[in-house]
Every structure is written in structure tokens, then in C-alpha cells.
Short mmCIF file of C-alpha atoms in Angstrom, two decimals:
data_model
loop_
_atom_site.label_atom_id
_atom_site.label_comp_id
_atom_site.label_asym_id
_atom_site.label_seq_id
_atom_site.Cartn_x
_atom_site.Cartn_y
_atom_site.Cartn_z
CA MET P 1 0.00 0.00 0.00
CA LYS P 2 1.35 3.41 -0.93
CA ASP P 3 1.79 6.09 1.73
CA LYS P 4 -0.81 8.34 0.19
CA ASP P 5 -3.35 5.51 0.51
CA VAL P 6 -2.61 5.29 4.23
CA TYR P 7 -3.31 8.99 4.56
CA LYS P 8 -6.45 8.69 2.47
CA ILE P 9 -7.88 5.89 4.60
CA LEU P 10 -7.04 7.61 7.86
CA ASN P 11 -8.23 11.02 6.77
CA ASN P 12 -11.53 9.52 5.63
CA ALA P 13 -12.04 7.82 8.99
CA ASP P 14 -14.99 8.91 11.08
CA THR P 15 -13.69 11.90 13.01
CA LYS P 16 -16.90 12.60 14.89
CA ILE P 17 -16.45 12.04 18.60
CA PRO P 18 -18.69 9.11 19.65
CA GLN P 19 -21.03 9.59 22.60
CA SER P 20 -19.62 6.47 24.23
CA LEU P 21 -16.05 5.21 24.05
CA GLU P 22 -16.53 1.65 25.22
CA SER P 23 -13.27 0.36 23.71
CA VAL P 24 -10.98 3.24 24.59
CA SER P 25 -10.67 4.97 27.94
CA ASN P 26 -10.25 8.72 28.33
CA ALA P 27 -6.99 8.07 30.15
CA GLU P 28 -5.59 6.26 27.09
CA ILE P 29 -6.63 9.10 24.81
CA ASP P 30 -5.15 11.74 27.12
CA LYS P 31 -1.90 9.77 27.26
CA LEU P 32 -1.74 9.64 23.47
CA LYS P 33 -2.30 13.40 23.26
CA GLU P 34 0.51 13.96 25.73
CA ASN P 35 2.94 11.66 23.92
CA PHE P 36 2.21 13.16 20.51
CA LEU P 37 2.61 16.68 21.83
CA LYS P 38 6.05 15.82 23.18
CA SER P 39 7.37 13.78 20.26
CA ILE P 40 5.72 14.81 17.01
CA GLU P 41 7.55 17.11 14.63
CA ARG P 42 5.98 20.56 14.34
CA PRO P 43 4.58 21.48 10.90
CA LYS P 44 6.87 23.60 8.76
CA LYS P 45 4.16 25.01 6.57
CA THR P 46 0.56 24.07 7.29
CA ASN P 47 -1.54 21.92 9.58
CA ARG P 48 -2.06 19.51 6.67
CA PHE P 49 1.48 18.16 7.09
CA PHE P 50 1.00 17.93 10.85
CA LYS P 51 -2.14 15.85 10.30
CA TYR P 52 -0.32 13.55 7.86
CA ALA P 53 2.49 13.00 10.37
CA ILE P 54 -0.06 11.98 13.00
CA ALA P 55 -1.73 9.65 10.52
CA ALA P 56 1.55 7.93 9.65
CA LEU P 57 2.50 7.44 13.29
CA LEU P 58 -0.90 6.08 14.19
CA ALA P 59 -0.81 3.67 11.26
CA LEU P 60 2.29 2.11 12.78
CA ALA P 61 1.24 2.41 16.41
CA LEU P 62 -2.20 0.89 16.06
CA MET P 63 -1.13 -1.96 13.72
CA GLY P 64 -4.25 -1.65 11.60
CA PHE P 65 -7.49 0.21 11.17
CA THR P 66 -9.74 -1.29 13.83
CA LYS P 67 -12.72 0.63 15.12
CA PRO P 68 -10.90 1.51 18.39
CA GLY P 69 -8.01 2.70 16.27
CA GLN P 70 -10.27 4.96 14.25
CA ILE P 71 -11.81 6.32 17.44
CA ILE P 72 -8.38 7.18 18.85
CA TYR P 73 -7.41 8.76 15.54
CA ALA P 74 -10.60 10.81 15.59
CA GLN P 75 -9.84 12.06 19.09
CA ILE P 76 -6.24 12.97 18.25
CA VAL P 77 -7.12 14.73 14.99
CA ASN P 78 -9.86 16.76 16.64
CA PHE P 79 -7.34 17.81 19.28
CA TYR P 80 -4.37 18.57 17.04
CA GLU P 81 -5.78 19.79 13.74
CA LYS P 82 -6.65 23.10 15.43
CA MET P 83 -3.11 23.51 16.72
CA THR P 84 -0.47 25.54 14.94
CA ASN P 85 3.01 26.69 15.71
CA PRO P 86 2.19 30.39 16.11
CA ILE P 87 5.82 31.47 16.25
CA ALA P 88 6.28 30.28 12.66
CA GLU P 89 2.69 30.95 11.57
CA TYR P 90 2.85 34.68 12.32
CA SER P 91 6.27 35.12 10.73
CA ILE P 92 7.47 36.37 7.35
CA GLU P 93 9.31 33.20 6.25
CA SER P 94 7.87 30.34 8.29
CA GLU P 95 10.29 27.63 7.15
CA ILE P 96 13.37 29.60 8.25
CA VAL P 97 11.70 30.54 11.53
CA ASP P 98 10.66 26.95 12.21
CA GLU P 99 14.31 25.88 12.01
CA SER P 100 15.27 28.66 14.47
CA ILE P 101 12.81 27.72 17.20
CA THR P 102 13.96 26.09 20.45
CA ARG P 103 11.80 23.06 21.32
CA ILE P 104 11.26 22.98 25.08
CA ASN P 105 8.21 20.78 25.75
CA SER P 106 8.36 21.17 29.52
CA GLU P 107 5.25 21.09 31.68
CA ILE P 108 3.98 21.46 35.23
CA SER P 109 0.60 20.49 36.68
CA HIS P 110 -1.15 21.38 39.92
CA ASP P 111 -4.49 22.61 41.22
CA GLY P 112 -6.30 21.14 38.22
CA VAL P 113 -4.35 23.01 35.52
CA LYS P 114 -1.49 21.81 33.32
CA PHE P 115 0.86 24.46 31.90
CA GLN P 116 3.21 23.49 29.08
CA LEU P 117 5.93 25.62 27.51
CA ALA P 118 6.15 24.06 24.06
CA ASP P 119 8.53 26.30 22.07
CA ALA P 120 10.37 29.59 22.29
CA MET P 121 12.52 31.80 20.08
CA LEU P 122 14.79 34.74 20.80
CA ASP P 123 15.24 37.43 18.14
CA GLU P 124 17.89 39.65 19.74
CA LYS P 125 15.90 41.21 22.62
CA TYR P 126 12.48 39.93 21.57
CA LEU P 127 11.47 36.62 23.18
CA VAL P 128 8.37 34.76 22.00
CA VAL P 129 6.88 31.69 23.67
CA ASN P 130 4.25 29.16 22.61
CA MET P 131 2.29 27.79 25.58
CA LEU P 132 -0.56 25.41 26.29
CA PHE P 133 -2.96 25.54 29.24
CA GLU P 134 -5.17 22.53 29.91
CA VAL P 135 -7.87 21.94 32.53
CA THR P 136 -7.07 18.57 34.13
CA GLY P 137 -9.36 18.93 37.14
CA GLU P 138 -12.89 18.10 36.04
CA GLU P 139 -14.23 19.58 39.27
CA LEU P 140 -13.18 23.06 38.10
CA ILE P 141 -15.69 23.05 35.25
CA GLU P 142 -18.38 20.61 36.40
CA ASP P 143 -20.89 23.46 36.82
CA PHE P 144 -20.04 25.10 33.49
CA PRO P 145 -22.46 25.02 30.54
CA GLU P 146 -21.41 22.71 27.72
CA GLY P 147 -18.90 24.40 25.41
CA SER P 148 -15.29 25.47 25.15
CA ASN P 149 -13.52 26.71 28.25
CA LEU P 150 -10.80 29.33 28.08
CA VAL P 151 -7.77 28.99 30.37
CA ALA P 152 -5.84 32.22 30.79
CA ALA P 153 -3.01 33.44 32.99
CA GLY P 154 -3.60 36.46 35.17
CA TRP P 155 -0.10 37.66 34.41
CA TYR P 156 3.42 36.50 33.60
CA LYS P 157 6.78 37.07 35.24
CA LEU P 158 10.15 36.42 33.63
CA LEU P 159 13.32 35.75 35.62
CA VAL P 160 16.91 35.45 34.42
CA ASN P 161 19.21 33.48 36.71
CA GLY P 162 16.67 33.89 39.48
CA LYS P 163 16.32 37.67 39.16
CA ASN P 164 13.44 39.72 37.77
CA ILE P 165 14.04 41.07 34.26
CA ASN P 166 12.39 44.18 32.86
CA TYR P 167 10.35 43.81 29.69
CA ASN P 168 7.47 45.32 27.75
CA SER P 169 4.59 43.13 26.67
CA GLY P 170 4.60 42.44 22.95
CA THR P 171 2.22 40.46 20.76
CA ILE P 172 -0.39 38.31 22.52
CA LYS P 173 -2.49 35.74 20.65
CA GLY P 174 -4.68 32.85 21.77
CA THR P 175 -6.38 29.83 20.20
CA ILE P 176 -9.02 27.46 21.57
CA VAL P 177 -7.69 23.93 20.90
CA ASP P 178 -10.51 21.95 22.48
CA ASP P 179 -13.00 22.30 25.34
CA LYS P 180 -10.24 22.01 27.94
CA THR P 181 -7.16 23.36 26.20
CA HIS P 182 -6.05 26.85 25.23
CA GLN P 183 -2.92 27.73 23.26
CA GLN P 184 -1.26 31.10 23.89
CA TYR P 185 1.48 32.99 22.10
CA TYR P 186 3.20 35.74 24.07
CA GLY P 187 5.97 38.20 23.24
CA PHE P 188 8.44 39.73 25.71
CA ASP P 189 10.26 42.85 24.50
CA LEU P 190 13.34 42.63 26.74
CA LYS P 191 15.46 45.56 27.85
CA GLU P 192 18.71 43.60 28.03
CA ASN P 193 20.51 40.93 26.02
CA LEU P 194 20.56 37.28 27.07
CA SER P 195 23.39 34.76 26.82
CA GLU P 196 23.19 31.04 26.03
CA GLU P 197 24.22 30.29 29.62
CA ASP P 198 21.38 32.26 31.18
CA VAL P 199 18.63 30.24 32.85
CA LEU P 200 15.23 31.77 32.16
CA THR P 201 12.25 31.13 34.41
CA LEU P 202 8.75 31.72 33.08
CA VAL P 203 6.25 32.18 35.90
CA VAL P 204 2.50 32.05 35.29
CA LYS P 205 0.43 33.61 38.06
CA ASN P 206 -3.23 33.27 39.01
CA VAL P 207 -4.85 31.21 36.25
CA SER P 208 -8.51 31.81 35.37
CA VAL P 209 -10.87 29.34 33.72
CA PHE P 210 -14.12 30.61 32.21
CA ASN P 211 -16.67 29.25 29.81
CA PHE P 212 -15.97 30.53 26.31
CA ASP P 213 -19.60 30.52 25.16
CA GLU P 214 -20.70 32.37 28.28
CA GLY P 215 -17.75 34.72 28.00
CA MET P 216 -18.82 35.78 24.53
CA LEU P 217 -22.04 37.15 26.05
CA VAL P 218 -20.01 39.81 27.82
CA LEU P 219 -19.67 41.49 24.42
CA GLU P 220 -23.45 41.67 24.24
CA GLY P 221 -23.75 43.49 27.54
CA LYS P 222 -24.09 40.59 29.97
CA PRO P 223 -22.66 41.56 33.38
CA TYR P 224 -19.27 40.03 34.07
CA GLU P 225 -20.51 38.71 37.42
CA GLU P 226 -22.84 36.30 35.59
CA VAL P 227 -20.08 34.66 33.56
CA LYS P 228 -19.06 31.21 34.81
CA THR P 229 -15.53 31.78 36.08
CA VAL P 230 -13.06 29.95 38.31
CA GLU P 231 -10.02 31.76 39.70
CA ILE P 232 -7.03 29.56 40.64
CA PRO P 233 -4.34 31.35 42.67
CA GLY P 234 -0.78 30.12 42.60
CA GLU P 235 2.28 29.88 40.37
CA TRP P 236 3.22 27.58 37.50
CA THR P 237 6.98 27.81 36.90
CA ILE P 238 9.21 26.42 34.12
CA ASP P 239 12.98 26.90 33.64
CA PHE P 240 14.61 26.89 30.20
CA LYS P 241 17.60 28.09 28.19
CA ILE P 242 17.63 29.71 24.77
CA SER P 243 20.11 31.14 22.27
CA ASP P 244 19.71 34.17 20.01
CA SER P 245 18.41 33.28 16.53
CA LYS P 246 19.24 36.67 14.99
CA GLU P 247 21.85 35.23 12.59
CA LYS P 248 19.72 32.24 11.55
CA LEU P 249 16.88 34.62 10.77
CA LYS P 250 19.04 36.57 8.27
CA THR P 251 18.60 39.91 10.01
CA LYS P 252 19.10 43.16 8.09
CA PHE P 253 19.46 46.53 9.87
CA ILE P 254 18.97 49.85 8.03
CA GLU P 255 19.71 53.21 9.68
CA ILE P 256 17.25 56.02 8.84
CA GLU P 257 17.55 58.87 11.41
CA LYS P 258 14.85 61.13 9.95
CA GLU P 259 12.58 63.60 11.74
CA ILE P 260 9.13 63.35 10.19
CA THR P 261 7.15 65.76 12.38
CA LYS P 262 6.81 67.39 15.79
CA VAL P 263 4.11 66.68 18.38
CA ASN P 264 3.70 69.25 21.15
CA ASP P 265 6.99 70.77 19.93
CA TYR P 266 8.84 67.47 20.46
CA PRO P 267 10.46 65.81 17.41
CA VAL P 268 9.32 62.40 16.18
CA VAL P 269 12.38 60.69 14.68
CA ILE P 270 12.38 57.49 12.62
CA LYS P 271 15.49 55.67 13.84
CA ASN P 272 15.81 52.48 11.80
CA LEU P 273 14.17 49.59 9.99
CA ARG P 274 15.00 46.03 11.03
CA LEU P 275 14.06 43.08 8.79
CA ASN P 276 14.40 39.32 9.08
CA ALA P 277 12.52 36.08 8.44
CA PHE P 278 10.52 36.46 11.65
CA ARG P 279 9.35 40.08 11.57
CA ALA P 280 9.96 43.60 10.34
CA THR P 281 10.15 46.48 12.80
CA LEU P 282 10.17 50.24 12.29
CA ASN P 283 11.62 52.02 15.33
CA LEU P 284 11.11 55.67 16.25
CA ASP P 285 11.99 58.05 19.09
CA TYR P 286 9.66 60.65 20.58
CA GLU P 287 11.56 62.86 23.00
CA ASN P 288 8.59 63.81 25.16
CA GLU P 289 9.04 62.87 28.82
CA SER P 290 5.95 60.66 28.69
CA GLY P 291 7.06 58.92 25.50
CA TYR P 292 3.38 58.80 24.52
CA LEU P 293 2.23 60.36 21.24
CA GLY P 294 -1.36 60.62 22.42
CA GLN P 295 -3.10 58.97 19.46
CA LYS P 296 -3.29 55.68 17.61
CA ILE P 297 -0.67 55.58 14.84
CA TYR P 298 0.42 53.09 12.23
CA PHE P 299 2.77 53.24 9.24
CA LYS P 300 1.95 52.03 5.74
CA ALA P 301 4.92 50.91 3.63
CA THR P 302 4.53 50.63 -0.16
CA ASP P 303 7.05 48.81 -2.34
CA GLU P 304 7.95 49.59 -5.95
CA LYS P 305 5.17 47.25 -7.17
CA GLY P 306 2.52 49.08 -5.17
CA VAL P 307 2.12 46.33 -2.55
CA GLU P 308 1.24 47.76 0.88
CA TYR P 309 2.43 46.57 4.30
CA ASN P 310 0.96 47.93 7.55
CA PHE P 311 3.33 48.37 10.52
CA ILE P 312 1.29 48.37 13.74
CA ASN P 313 2.41 49.77 17.09
CA SER P 314 3.35 46.89 19.39
CA THR P 315 5.58 48.22 22.15
CA SER P 316 6.32 51.62 23.63
CA ALA P 317 8.75 52.50 26.44
CA ASN P 318 11.41 55.03 27.38
CA ASN P 319 10.57 57.37 24.48
CA LYS P 320 11.05 54.50 22.01
CA ILE P 321 8.14 53.16 19.99
CA THR P 322 8.28 50.02 17.85
CA PHE P 323 5.95 49.23 14.93
CA HIS P 324 5.80 45.58 13.84
CA TYR P 325 4.89 43.89 10.58
CA TYR P 326 4.10 40.17 10.55
CA GLY P 327 2.83 37.92 7.78
CA GLU P 328 3.94 35.82 4.81
CA GLU P 329 3.47 38.75 2.43
CA GLY P 330 6.65 40.05 4.02
CA LYS P 331 8.63 37.71 1.75
CA ASP P 332 8.07 40.22 -1.05
CA LEU P 333 8.96 43.06 1.31
CA MET P 334 12.32 41.37 1.98
CA LYS P 335 13.02 41.00 -1.75
CA GLY P 336 12.24 44.59 -2.73
CA GLU P 337 14.70 47.41 -3.34
CA LYS P 338 12.82 50.37 -1.87
CA LEU P 339 9.95 51.12 0.52
CA THR P 340 7.98 54.35 0.81
CA PHE P 341 6.53 54.97 4.30
CA GLN P 342 3.63 57.17 5.33
CA GLY P 343 2.36 57.46 8.89
CA TYR P 344 -1.35 57.67 9.75
CA GLN P 345 -3.06 58.76 12.96
CA SER P 346 -6.56 58.31 14.35
CA LEU P 347 -8.05 61.49 15.80
CA ASP P 348 -11.76 60.93 15.24
CA VAL P 349 -14.45 58.35 14.45
CA ASP P 350 -17.21 58.26 11.85
CA ASP P 351 -20.96 57.87 12.41
CA LYS P 352 -20.53 54.10 12.81
CA GLY P 353 -17.86 54.52 15.46
CA GLU P 354 -15.02 53.42 13.16
CA GLU P 355 -11.72 55.25 13.39
CA LEU P 356 -10.82 57.87 10.78
CA PHE P 357 -7.14 57.98 9.89
CA THR P 358 -5.33 61.03 8.50
CA PRO P 359 -1.67 61.35 7.39
CA PHE P 360 0.87 61.71 10.20
CA GLY P 361 4.22 63.33 9.44
CA GLU P 362 6.23 63.42 6.23
CA GLU P 363 6.48 60.59 3.76
CA PHE P 364 9.96 59.00 3.67
CA GLU P 365 11.82 56.38 1.64
CA VAL P 366 14.03 53.51 2.75
CA ILE P 367 16.49 51.84 0.36
CA LEU P 368 16.67 48.12 1.12
CA LYS P 369 19.57 47.14 -1.14
#
């Protein structure tokens, strides 16, 4: 039998979760999930390859396509097909980034919650982590309505060699994996460089579990007090080491040093553009004591072919503001010769409450090659 036939048979298996699993216990399924999460290779491009890898492993592990085997496969696919590697997914060149990621796969469980640090990557002073939170204590959600449950940390703390490290919060993204599991992507914009010998400690504090379907009603005006929520105090702590991937990511640094406008008589200066396979960042200085420009701003870059790239404000501290661009379209950005930037600011809203953007500062060009 050819490999593609194996995939075809497995992918056509019944992936609906049966009401009763008489042949397979939940403990066996949970163990399989855990083992696959620790051992399976992350997808380099799309979830399709991840699903095929699972199918191939299960074909060997189950020694045939029995009904229990199909049930286990259905459970695993439903759990994993929603998962991605967000560090690579949100990058400019995912294949290069995937090869630069540090696989950690370390976990800690207590008080009914499992916290796993799956992967991390360091791009100079920007650390990103891919985490999973899973409800393991059924008693935490026994009174919840049926539906997905979101597990979220109250806040994070990062230590280096046992000491607190200063950072600004960067990009935060989350994905519901299943009714007990939540995947989170978090960025730390560090204020100091790390070495390969440094031991980092990621501390998760005060986890909350709330019903996702109920939580959505908050957007429709339902009082927060009526949302099914469980607060779990405590700390979940994982140690790890990581090396800088700046060179692997093919980083390019372009000095600009251009004043584009003044706000409240203080100059706004574009400092530089930094490009690599993971992200593109436009960095500016605003010499006001507060370091706050007072309005929502983004920069639109246009290449010589007319393709536009939006750089969105991600971090701001100590008079320095960073605008990030993420996305696969950035491959073309990396290959271009010139970018023309124009800033835009939001000072008002229209009748529908949507923001109205007007030009901010002078247009400027950046030569990439």
C-alpha cells in the first residue's frame, strides 16, 4: 500500500467524537495526546502536514485500522488539527523561523491546571513563547455550561538566573484547541541581552478558567458577574535556556535617522528599519518625557510594485516606539529594493464609530539594497 493511501484511509475515517467510548478509555486518549505533543515534529508550513504526520505514526502504532483505532485517531485529529506553531505561523518566512525555534516541551501540573511551555525563540531582545494551558481537574468546570472553556493566565513574570528582568509586553495571541485546552502565544520585548548560559524562568500567576460561550455574552452586555468563572491562585513555573536566533533569521538593519514631524513641539524621529525572516520592525523616538504620542498611529509601507504593508504599534517604552509587521506577504517586502513609508493617525471616528485615519508626518523612503 502506498503512503498516500494510508493517509487517504485515515483522513476519511470517522472523526466525529462518539457519545460512548466503550473500547478506549479517556486516560488512554489523554496519554496519546501527551505523547504526541512531546514527540511529534511541528509542521513547517501548514496543519495539513501535521495531520499527515499523526496519521503515519498512528498507522504504525495501532497496527491496523480497527474501530478503536479509528476512534483514537478521531480524538487525536480533533485535538491537534486546530493547533499551529504560532511562532512560525505569524512570521514572514515560516520555514526559516521553524528551524530557528527552540523546542522545550516542559510542563507542570497542579491545582487542576497543566501548563506546558512548548517552544520559544529569541530574536535579539524579543522573546516569544508558545504555551498550552489545559484543565485537568474536572471539578473546576463541572458546573459550566457545555462548550469550550478558556484557560488564561492572570499575568506572567520572567526571571533570568533567578532575578526579575524588565520587559514590555509584545504580541499576545490565543487559540481554543478543544473544550479544555487553550494555546497562547506571548511576546516579551526585553530591555537587556541574554546569553546562552542564562537560565530563564517563566512564571505564570493566578490562572482563570471561564466558559468561552458564556464569556462571549459579555460582548453583548451581559454583566461580568454572571459569567461562569473559576479563579485559581498560585504559580506555574518552568525553567529553560535559549540562544539568540538573529543570525539564523538573516537579520538586516537599516539606519534612517529622519525627523518626520513634531508633536507638542517634540520631534518624532524614525530611527531604523529592522528586517528578518521572523518580523519587520520600524523604530522611532519621541523625545517627550511621557514617550506617549497621544493617538493611535500606524505606518503604511509601499514597495515599488505598489504592494502595501501595515506596521502596527506593538511596544512603547522610554521614548522609544516600535511598529511591527508580521505575515507571509513580508517575503516580497524582503526582496524589494525600496519602501515608501507614510504614517497615519486616528483622531476621530465616523458615524458608525469606526476610526478615521489622517496622514501623520512626512512621507519617507528607505532603500533596502
